[in-house]
């Protein structure tokens, strides 16, 4: 039996010395010294944060949330059993998803065969309602995920077989098989612990528009058309947040978010267009965090639809992509070339099999070998909302025309595009993807595993599926990496996608803000943030 336990006495002593409030998340503390609630100097410190977001979100239900804003709302109001540590790379704080830290669970034990996890909950923690955070609430929360339309696939990917209440403060989770991603997955917002008593008293739909968590902020208002407002949970078990209030302003137009940030009308802004980074960096009151992310953009081709059922046609498309022009002319250097189905900063990444470059002669040669020497015509669906997608599509369309291929661009509103994408019937499209767990198994399991829930292009390779399944239960990290590398090489060679680029995650903020850390899920955690005195 392997045991993981928080050194609570040492942490408590550190809290007394440093004025921090972190007993279960020592890498992610909030300073109580800068709350602005006491003292003349502290009163002068700004502690209300305003952030410009692009969209207003769709739900407050942790089990159903699956967009960036909804995820952010959830993480402000809820806690999870475990969380990620923080590391520093090139001067930037980023989440270390391989370093699992206690949160509501103060310790856990793992069976020798890695299939049974026994969690001990932190004592004395309550939900914002005053109800206790207990084992019943944990089991209830996990059951909600298992039965949800959005989170059920994650529940299966975590290989959860059963969740058993041992006693009021002990939960036993049994897996169907060893799963190296289990702890990383349950650290996600989807597995937030919900106040069972409140939800049962209020009704099944309560969580769609209300929060029932134990987190650092209390929801005051949420209007998807305008804003969301959170106030500090002064009784938060890790200590009251430094920020008294967080207001998320929903500002659809990127140019307006940039203007609000540049003028100082908001303190932070996300989804900053690459073309505006340089001008914002010239503002001495601002800091622009541009982090290499695992958000990828790819040109998807439906492997069940002619002519994209032919591997040589798909390879020809890869040779027609103007890679350098996309990176410099569209992304202004705020992205890097993608060379695998997995992002380059993901452990286990390999670019084996990537031989593609912008070479129209090679593209023509492959088309002729595939029986399309005179080219062909196909429909391309362009989802709205992202300027770079449209610019990319136009550039790719122009290059394809040079090899006799006509690409008809059909534009759809974002919501319609997402619905059409889920039918698995689109001939081709551009799409982005961010793997919240920075692991090849998680990433490929969604997108390119034959049974993956987001494998919308019908890619199917028996060998890739076998490699993924073997890796998913392999406990030896080196062996697991070798399996994932083999799978990536096969996928890259078969070219179900044309790889475009890996985005930088760009967040602009006042240079008085401290505590910001980049997470692979790209969600801002408000609790560690504060304004410098």
Coordinates of C-alpha atoms in Angstrom, one line a residue:
X1 CA 0.0 0.0 0.0
X2 CA 1.4 3.4 -1.1
X3 CA 0.5 6.3 1.1
X4 CA 0.3 10.0 0.3
X5 CA -0.2 12.4 3.2
X6 CA 0.0 16.1 3.8
X7 CA 2.4 17.3 6.4
X8 CA -0.3 19.3 8.1
X9 CA 1.7 20.4 11.1
X10 CA 4.5 21.8 9.1
X11 CA 2.2 23.6 6.7
X12 CA 0.2 25.1 9.5
X13 CA 3.5 26.5 11.0
X14 CA 4.3 27.9 7.5
X15 CA 0.9 29.6 7.4
X16 CA 1.6 31.3 10.8
X17 CA 4.9 32.5 9.6
X18 CA 4.0 33.7 6.1
X19 CA 0.5 34.9 6.6
X20 CA -0.7 32.5 3.9
X21 CA -3.8 30.4 3.9
X22 CA -2.9 27.1 2.3
X23 CA -3.1 23.9 4.2
X24 CA -3.9 21.6 1.3
X25 CA -2.6 23.5 -1.6
X26 CA 0.8 24.8 -0.6
X27 CA 1.9 25.6 -4.2
X28 CA -1.2 27.9 -4.7
X29 CA -1.5 30.2 -1.7
X30 CA -3.5 33.4 -1.3
X31 CA -2.0 36.1 0.7
X32 CA -4.2 37.3 3.6
X33 CA -1.8 40.2 4.2
X34 CA -3.0 42.1 1.2
X35 CA -6.8 41.8 1.6
X36 CA -7.2 45.5 2.2
X37 CA -9.6 44.8 5.0
X38 CA -7.5 46.2 7.9
X39 CA -4.9 48.9 8.4
X40 CA -4.4 52.2 6.5
X41 CA -1.8 50.9 4.1
X42 CA -3.8 47.8 3.3
X43 CA -7.0 49.9 2.7
X44 CA -5.2 51.6 -0.2
X45 CA -4.6 48.3 -2.0
X46 CA -6.9 47.6 -4.9
X47 CA -8.6 44.3 -4.3
X48 CA -11.5 44.2 -6.8
X49 CA -10.5 42.4 -10.0
X50 CA -12.2 43.0 -13.4
X51 CA -11.5 40.5 -16.2
X52 CA -12.6 40.7 -19.8
X53 CA -13.8 37.4 -21.2
X54 CA -14.9 36.6 -24.7
X55 CA -18.0 34.5 -23.9
X56 CA -20.5 34.3 -21.1
X57 CA -20.5 30.6 -20.4
X58 CA -23.3 28.0 -20.7
X59 CA -23.7 26.4 -17.3
X60 CA -22.5 26.5 -13.7
X61 CA -22.9 22.7 -13.3
X62 CA -19.4 21.2 -12.8
X63 CA -20.4 17.9 -14.3
X64 CA -21.7 19.6 -17.5
X65 CA -19.3 22.5 -18.0
X66 CA -17.2 22.2 -21.1
X67 CA -16.3 25.7 -22.2
X68 CA -13.6 28.1 -20.9
X69 CA -15.9 30.5 -19.2
X70 CA -18.1 27.9 -17.6
X71 CA -15.0 26.1 -16.4
X72 CA -13.7 29.3 -14.8
X73 CA -17.0 29.9 -13.1
X74 CA -16.8 26.4 -11.6
X75 CA -13.3 26.7 -10.3
X76 CA -14.0 30.0 -8.6
X77 CA -16.8 28.4 -6.5
X78 CA -15.7 24.8 -6.0
X79 CA -12.9 22.6 -4.7
X80 CA -11.8 19.2 -5.8
X81 CA -10.2 16.2 -3.9
X82 CA -6.8 17.0 -5.3
X83 CA -5.1 19.7 -7.3
X84 CA -1.9 20.4 -9.3
X85 CA 1.3 21.7 -8.1
X86 CA 3.1 24.8 -9.5
X87 CA 6.5 24.9 -11.1
X88 CA 8.6 27.8 -12.6
X89 CA 9.9 27.5 -16.2
X90 CA 11.6 30.4 -18.0
X91 CA 10.5 32.7 -15.2
X92 CA 6.8 31.9 -15.6
X93 CA 4.6 30.0 -13.1
X94 CA 2.9 27.0 -14.7
X95 CA 0.9 24.1 -13.4
X96 CA 2.7 20.8 -12.9
X97 CA 0.0 18.3 -13.7
X98 CA 2.4 15.5 -12.8
X99 CA 2.6 16.9 -9.2
X100 CA -0.7 16.0 -7.5
X101 CA -1.3 17.9 -4.3
X102 CA -3.9 17.4 -1.6
X103 CA -7.0 19.7 -1.6
X104 CA -10.2 18.5 0.0
X105 CA -8.5 15.1 0.5
X106 CA -5.7 15.6 3.0
X107 CA -4.2 12.2 2.2
X108 CA -4.7 9.0 0.2
X109 CA -3.5 5.5 -0.1
X110 CA -3.1 3.4 -3.2
X111 CA -3.3 -0.4 -3.4
X112 CA -0.3 -2.3 -4.7
X113 CA -2.0 -3.0 -8.0
X114 CA -2.9 0.7 -8.4
X115 CA -6.7 0.0 -8.7
X116 CA -8.0 1.1 -5.3
X117 CA -7.5 4.7 -3.9
X118 CA -8.6 5.5 -0.4
X119 CA -9.0 9.2 0.3
X120 CA -9.1 10.8 3.8
X121 CA -11.0 14.1 3.7
X122 CA -9.8 17.2 5.5
X123 CA -11.7 17.7 8.7
X124 CA -13.9 20.6 9.5
X125 CA -14.4 21.9 5.9
X126 CA -17.9 23.1 5.0
X127 CA -19.7 24.1 1.9
X128 CA -20.7 27.8 1.5
X129 CA -24.1 26.8 2.9
X130 CA -22.6 25.6 6.1
X131 CA -23.2 21.9 5.3
X132 CA -20.2 19.7 5.9
X133 CA -17.9 18.4 3.1
X134 CA -18.1 14.7 3.7
X135 CA -17.7 11.3 2.0
X136 CA -21.4 11.2 1.0
X137 CA -21.0 14.5 -0.9
X138 CA -17.9 13.1 -2.7
X139 CA -19.8 10.0 -3.7
X140 CA -22.8 12.0 -4.8
X141 CA -20.6 14.4 -6.9
X142 CA -18.8 11.5 -8.7
X143 CA -22.2 9.8 -9.4
X144 CA -23.4 13.0 -11.0
X145 CA -20.3 13.0 -13.3
X146 CA -21.0 9.3 -14.2
X147 CA -24.5 10.2 -15.2
X148 CA -23.8 13.5 -17.0
X149 CA -23.8 14.0 -20.7
X150 CA -20.6 16.0 -20.7
X151 CA -18.5 14.3 -18.0
X152 CA -19.4 10.7 -18.4
X153 CA -16.7 10.1 -20.9
X154 CA -14.1 11.5 -18.5
X155 CA -15.5 9.2 -15.8
X156 CA -14.8 6.3 -18.1
X157 CA -11.4 7.6 -19.1
X158 CA -10.5 7.7 -15.5
X159 CA -11.5 4.0 -15.3
X160 CA -13.7 4.5 -12.3
X161 CA -15.6 1.4 -11.4
X162 CA -17.1 2.3 -8.1
X163 CA -17.1 5.0 -5.3
X164 CA -17.7 3.7 -1.8
X165 CA -18.3 5.7 1.4
X166 CA -16.2 4.0 4.1
X167 CA -17.1 6.4 6.8
X168 CA -17.9 10.1 7.1
X169 CA -14.4 11.2 6.1
X170 CA -13.2 8.3 4.0
X171 CA -13.9 7.5 0.4
X172 CA -12.7 4.4 -1.5
X173 CA -12.5 4.7 -5.3
X174 CA -12.0 1.4 -7.2
X175 CA -10.8 1.4 -10.8
X176 CA -11.5 -1.2 -13.5
X177 CA -7.7 -1.2 -14.2
X178 CA -4.6 0.7 -13.3
X179 CA -4.8 4.2 -14.8
X180 CA -1.8 6.6 -14.7
X181 CA -4.1 9.6 -15.5
X182 CA -6.7 8.9 -12.7
X183 CA -5.4 11.6 -10.2
X184 CA -4.8 14.1 -13.0
X185 CA -8.4 13.7 -14.3
X186 CA -10.1 14.0 -10.9
X187 CA -8.2 17.2 -10.3
X188 CA -10.3 18.7 -13.1
X189 CA -13.2 21.1 -12.5
X190 CA -15.6 18.3 -13.7
X191 CA -14.9 16.4 -10.5
X192 CA -15.7 19.3 -8.2
X193 CA -17.3 18.3 -4.9
X194 CA -21.0 19.5 -4.8
X195 CA -23.1 20.3 -1.7
X196 CA -25.5 17.3 -2.0
X197 CA -28.0 18.6 0.7
X198 CA -28.4 21.9 -1.1
X199 CA -28.9 20.4 -4.5
X200 CA -31.4 17.9 -3.3
X201 CA -33.3 20.6 -1.4
X202 CA -33.4 23.0 -4.4
X203 CA -34.0 20.5 -7.3
X204 CA -32.2 18.8 -10.2
X205 CA -31.8 22.0 -12.3
X206 CA -30.4 24.1 -9.5
X207 CA -26.8 23.8 -10.5
X208 CA -27.3 25.0 -14.0
X209 CA -27.6 28.6 -12.7
X210 CA -26.4 28.4 -9.1
X211 CA -23.3 27.3 -7.3
X212 CA -23.1 24.9 -4.3
X213 CA -19.5 24.5 -3.6
X214 CA -16.9 25.0 -0.9
X215 CA -14.6 27.2 -3.0
X216 CA -12.9 30.6 -2.4
X217 CA -15.6 32.7 -4.0
X218 CA -19.4 33.0 -3.7
X219 CA -21.4 33.7 -6.8
X220 CA -23.3 37.0 -6.6
X221 CA -24.5 37.3 -10.2
X222 CA -24.2 35.5 -13.5
X223 CA -25.7 36.9 -16.7
X224 CA -24.2 35.2 -19.7
X225 CA -24.9 38.3 -21.8
X226 CA -23.1 40.8 -19.6
X227 CA -21.1 39.7 -16.6
X228 CA -20.5 37.4 -13.7
X229 CA -19.7 38.7 -10.2
X230 CA -18.0 36.7 -7.4
X231 CA -17.4 37.9 -3.8
X232 CA -14.8 36.5 -1.5
X233 CA -15.8 33.6 0.7
X234 CA -14.4 35.0 4.0
X235 CA -14.9 31.6 5.7
X236 CA -12.9 29.7 3.0
X237 CA -11.0 26.8 4.6
X238 CA -7.7 27.8 3.0
X239 CA -8.1 31.4 4.1
X240 CA -10.1 34.3 2.7
X241 CA -9.0 35.3 -0.8
X242 CA -6.9 38.4 -1.3
X243 CA -9.4 39.6 -3.8
X244 CA -12.7 40.9 -2.4
X245 CA -14.5 40.8 -5.6
X246 CA -14.0 39.4 -9.1
X247 CA -16.1 40.7 -12.0
X248 CA -15.9 38.8 -15.3
X249 CA -17.0 41.2 -18.2
X250 CA -18.2 39.3 -21.2
X251 CA -16.9 41.2 -24.2
X252 CA -17.3 39.3 -27.5
X253 CA -15.2 41.5 -29.7
X254 CA -11.4 40.9 -29.2
X255 CA -10.7 44.5 -30.2
X256 CA -12.9 45.8 -27.4
X257 CA -11.1 43.6 -24.9
X258 CA -7.8 44.9 -26.0
X259 CA -9.1 48.5 -25.8
X260 CA -10.5 48.0 -22.3
X261 CA -7.2 46.5 -21.1
X262 CA -5.1 49.2 -22.8
X263 CA -7.1 52.0 -21.2
X264 CA -7.1 50.4 -17.7
X265 CA -10.8 49.8 -17.7
X266 CA -10.2 46.1 -16.9
X267 CA -7.4 44.5 -15.0
X268 CA -7.0 41.4 -17.1
X269 CA -8.2 40.2 -20.5
X270 CA -8.0 36.8 -22.2
X271 CA -8.0 35.8 -25.9
X272 CA -5.8 38.6 -26.9
X273 CA -5.2 38.6 -30.7
X274 CA -1.6 37.9 -31.7
X275 CA -1.5 41.1 -33.8
X276 CA -2.1 43.2 -30.6
X277 CA 0.5 41.7 -28.4
X278 CA 3.3 44.1 -29.4
X279 CA 1.2 47.2 -28.8
X280 CA 0.0 46.0 -25.4
X281 CA 3.6 45.2 -24.5
X282 CA 4.5 48.8 -25.1
X283 CA 2.1 49.9 -22.4
X284 CA 4.3 50.1 -19.3
X285 CA 1.3 49.5 -17.0
X286 CA 0.7 46.1 -18.4
X287 CA 2.2 42.6 -18.5
X288 CA 1.5 40.2 -21.3
X289 CA 1.8 36.6 -20.4
X290 CA 2.4 34.5 -23.6
X291 CA 2.8 30.9 -22.7
X292 CA 3.4 27.9 -24.9
X293 CA 0.2 25.9 -24.5
X294 CA -1.0 22.5 -25.6
X295 CA -3.8 24.1 -27.6
X296 CA -3.5 22.8 -31.1
X297 CA -5.1 23.8 -34.4
X298 CA -5.6 21.3 -37.2
X299 CA -7.1 20.9 -40.6
X300 CA -9.4 17.9 -40.2
X301 CA -10.4 15.6 -43.1
X302 CA -13.2 13.1 -42.8
X303 CA -11.5 9.7 -43.3
X304 CA -14.8 8.2 -44.3
X305 CA -15.6 10.7 -47.1
X306 CA -14.0 10.6 -50.6
X307 CA -11.4 11.7 -51.5
X308 CA -10.1 11.9 -47.9
X309 CA -10.5 8.2 -47.4
X310 CA -7.3 8.0 -49.5
X311 CA -4.2 8.4 -47.4
X312 CA -2.2 9.9 -50.3
X313 CA -4.8 12.6 -50.8
X314 CA -4.5 13.5 -47.1
X315 CA -0.7 13.6 -47.3
X316 CA -1.0 15.8 -50.4
X317 CA -3.0 18.3 -48.4
X318 CA -0.3 18.3 -45.8
X319 CA 2.3 19.3 -48.4
X320 CA 0.1 22.1 -49.6
X321 CA -0.2 23.9 -46.3
X322 CA 1.8 27.2 -46.2
X323 CA 3.2 26.7 -42.7
X324 CA 5.5 29.6 -42.5
X325 CA 2.9 32.0 -43.7
X326 CA 0.4 30.8 -41.1
X327 CA 2.9 31.3 -38.3
X328 CA 4.2 34.7 -39.3
X329 CA 1.4 36.3 -41.3
X330 CA -1.6 35.1 -39.3
X331 CA -0.2 34.4 -35.8
X332 CA 2.6 37.1 -35.7
X333 CA 4.9 34.6 -34.0
X334 CA 2.5 33.8 -31.2
X335 CA 2.4 30.1 -32.2
X336 CA 4.8 27.3 -33.3
X337 CA 4.5 24.7 -36.0
X338 CA 2.6 21.6 -35.0
X339 CA 4.5 18.4 -35.9
X340 CA 2.4 15.7 -34.2
X341 CA -1.1 15.0 -33.2
X342 CA 0.1 15.7 -29.7
X343 CA 1.4 19.1 -28.6
X344 CA 5.2 19.4 -28.3
X345 CA 5.1 20.4 -24.6
X346 CA 3.3 17.2 -23.8
X347 CA 5.3 14.5 -22.1
X348 CA 5.8 11.6 -24.6
X349 CA 5.6 13.9 -27.7
X350 CA 7.5 12.8 -30.8
X351 CA 7.6 14.3 -34.3
X352 CA 8.6 10.9 -35.8
X353 CA 6.9 10.5 -39.2
X354 CA 6.6 14.3 -39.8
X355 CA 8.1 14.8 -43.2
X356 CA 5.8 17.5 -44.4
X357 CA 6.8 20.9 -45.7
X358 CA 5.2 23.4 -48.1
X359 CA 6.0 21.6 -51.3
X360 CA 3.3 21.9 -54.1
X361 CA 5.2 19.7 -56.5
X362 CA 5.2 16.9 -53.9
X363 CA 1.5 17.5 -53.3
X364 CA 0.7 17.2 -57.1
X365 CA 2.8 14.0 -57.2
X366 CA 0.8 12.4 -54.4
X367 CA -2.5 13.5 -55.9
X368 CA -1.6 11.8 -59.2
X369 CA -0.6 8.6 -57.4
X370 CA -4.0 8.7 -55.6
X371 CA -5.9 9.1 -59.0
X372 CA -6.6 12.8 -58.7
X373 CA -4.1 14.2 -61.2
X374 CA -6.7 16.8 -62.2
X375 CA -7.6 17.7 -58.7
X376 CA -11.0 17.6 -57.0
X377 CA -13.6 19.8 -55.3
X378 CA -14.6 19.6 -51.7
X379 CA -16.6 21.4 -49.0
X380 CA -14.9 23.0 -46.1
X381 CA -16.9 24.2 -43.0
X382 CA -15.6 27.3 -41.2
X383 CA -16.9 27.9 -37.7
X384 CA -17.1 31.6 -36.8
X385 CA -15.5 33.4 -33.9
X386 CA -11.8 33.1 -34.6
X387 CA -10.1 35.5 -36.9
X388 CA -7.1 33.2 -37.4
X389 CA -9.3 30.4 -38.6
X390 CA -10.7 32.5 -41.4
X391 CA -7.3 33.8 -42.4
X392 CA -5.9 30.3 -42.4
X393 CA -8.8 29.0 -44.5
X394 CA -8.3 31.7 -47.2
X395 CA -4.5 31.0 -47.4
X396 CA -5.0 27.2 -47.6
X397 CA -7.7 27.7 -50.2
X398 CA -5.3 29.7 -52.4
X399 CA -2.5 27.1 -52.1
X400 CA -4.9 24.2 -52.9
X401 CA -6.1 26.0 -56.0
X402 CA -2.5 25.9 -57.3
X403 CA -2.6 22.1 -57.4
X404 CA -6.1 21.9 -59.0
X405 CA -8.0 21.4 -55.8
X406 CA -11.1 23.6 -55.2
X407 CA -12.0 24.2 -51.6
X408 CA -15.5 25.6 -51.1
X409 CA -15.6 27.5 -47.8
X410 CA -19.0 27.4 -46.1
X411 CA -19.3 29.6 -43.0
X412 CA -21.4 28.6 -40.0
X413 CA -22.1 30.3 -36.7
X414 CA -20.0 28.8 -33.8
X415 CA -23.0 27.0 -32.2
X416 CA -24.1 25.5 -35.5
X417 CA -20.6 24.5 -36.4
X418 CA -20.2 22.6 -33.1
X419 CA -23.5 20.8 -33.6
X420 CA -22.5 19.8 -37.2
X421 CA -19.1 18.7 -36.1
X422 CA -20.6 16.2 -33.6
X423 CA -22.5 14.5 -36.4
X424 CA -19.2 13.1 -37.8
X425 CA -20.4 14.1 -41.3
X426 CA -18.5 17.3 -42.1
X427 CA -16.1 16.7 -45.0
X428 CA -13.4 19.0 -43.7
X429 CA -13.0 21.8 -41.2
X430 CA -10.5 23.6 -39.0
X431 CA -10.7 23.0 -35.2
X432 CA -8.7 23.6 -32.1
X433 CA -8.3 21.4 -29.1
X434 CA -6.8 21.8 -25.6
X435 CA -6.1 18.8 -23.5
X436 CA -6.7 19.7 -19.9
X437 CA -4.6 16.7 -18.8
X438 CA -1.3 17.2 -20.4
X439 CA -0.8 13.5 -21.4
X440 CA -0.8 11.7 -24.8
X441 CA -3.3 9.1 -23.5
X442 CA -5.9 11.7 -22.5
X443 CA -5.3 13.7 -25.8
X444 CA -5.4 10.7 -28.2
X445 CA -8.2 9.0 -26.3
X446 CA -10.5 11.9 -27.1
X447 CA -9.5 12.7 -30.6
X448 CA -7.9 9.8 -32.5
X449 CA -8.7 6.6 -30.6
X450 CA -11.3 4.7 -32.6
X451 CA -13.9 5.0 -29.8
X452 CA -13.0 8.6 -28.8
X453 CA -15.9 10.9 -28.1
X454 CA -14.3 13.7 -30.1
X455 CA -13.1 11.6 -33.0
X456 CA -15.3 13.5 -35.4
X457 CA -13.3 12.7 -38.6
X458 CA -13.8 8.9 -38.2
X459 CA -10.2 8.0 -38.0
X460 CA -9.7 4.4 -37.3
X461 CA -6.5 2.3 -37.1
X462 CA -6.6 -1.0 -35.2
X463 CA -2.9 -0.7 -34.4
X464 CA -3.2 2.8 -32.9
X465 CA -6.2 1.6 -30.9
X466 CA -4.2 -1.3 -29.5
X467 CA -1.2 0.8 -28.6
X468 CA -3.5 3.3 -26.8
X469 CA -5.2 0.6 -24.9
X470 CA -1.9 -1.0 -23.8
X471 CA -0.5 2.4 -22.8
X472 CA -3.6 3.2 -20.8
X473 CA -3.0 0.4 -18.4
X474 CA 0.9 0.4 -18.5
X475 CA 2.3 1.5 -15.1
X476 CA 5.9 1.9 -16.4
X477 CA 6.3 5.4 -17.7
X478 CA 9.1 4.6 -20.2
X479 CA 7.2 1.7 -21.7
X480 CA 4.0 3.9 -21.8
X481 CA 5.9 6.6 -23.6
X482 CA 7.2 4.2 -26.2
X483 CA 3.7 3.0 -27.0
X484 CA 2.4 6.6 -27.4
X485 CA 5.4 7.4 -29.6
X486 CA 4.5 4.5 -31.9
X487 CA 0.9 5.6 -32.1
X488 CA 1.9 9.2 -32.9
X489 CA 4.2 8.1 -35.8
X490 CA 1.4 6.0 -37.3
X491 CA -1.1 8.8 -37.1
X492 CA 1.3 11.4 -38.5
X493 CA 2.1 9.1 -41.4
X494 CA -1.5 8.4 -42.1
X495 CA -2.3 12.1 -41.9
X496 CA -6.0 12.2 -40.8
X497 CA -5.3 15.9 -40.1
X498 CA -3.0 18.5 -41.6
X499 CA -1.1 20.0 -38.6
X500 CA -1.3 23.8 -38.5
X501 CA 0.1 25.2 -35.3
X502 CA 0.3 25.2 -31.5
X503 CA -1.1 28.4 -29.9
X504 CA 0.5 30.5 -27.3
X505 CA -1.9 31.3 -24.5
X506 CA -2.0 35.1 -24.2
X507 CA -3.3 36.9 -21.2
X508 CA -2.9 40.6 -20.6
X509 CA -3.0 42.1 -17.2
X510 CA -2.1 45.0 -15.0
X511 CA 1.5 44.8 -13.9
X512 CA 0.3 45.2 -10.3
X513 CA -1.3 41.7 -10.4
X514 CA 0.7 38.9 -8.9
X515 CA 0.0 35.2 -8.5
X516 CA -0.9 34.4 -12.0
X517 CA -0.1 30.8 -13.2
X518 CA -0.7 29.1 -16.5
X519 CA -2.6 25.9 -16.5
X520 CA -3.0 23.5 -19.4
X521 CA -6.8 23.8 -19.2
X522 CA -6.2 27.6 -19.7
X523 CA -8.5 28.5 -16.9
X524 CA -7.5 31.4 -14.6
X525 CA -7.6 30.5 -10.9
X526 CA -8.6 33.7 -9.1
X527 CA -7.7 32.5 -5.6
X528 CA -3.9 33.0 -5.9
X529 CA -4.2 36.4 -7.4
X530 CA -3.6 39.7 -5.6
X531 CA -2.7 43.3 -6.2
X532 CA 0.8 44.3 -5.1
X533 CA 1.0 47.1 -2.5

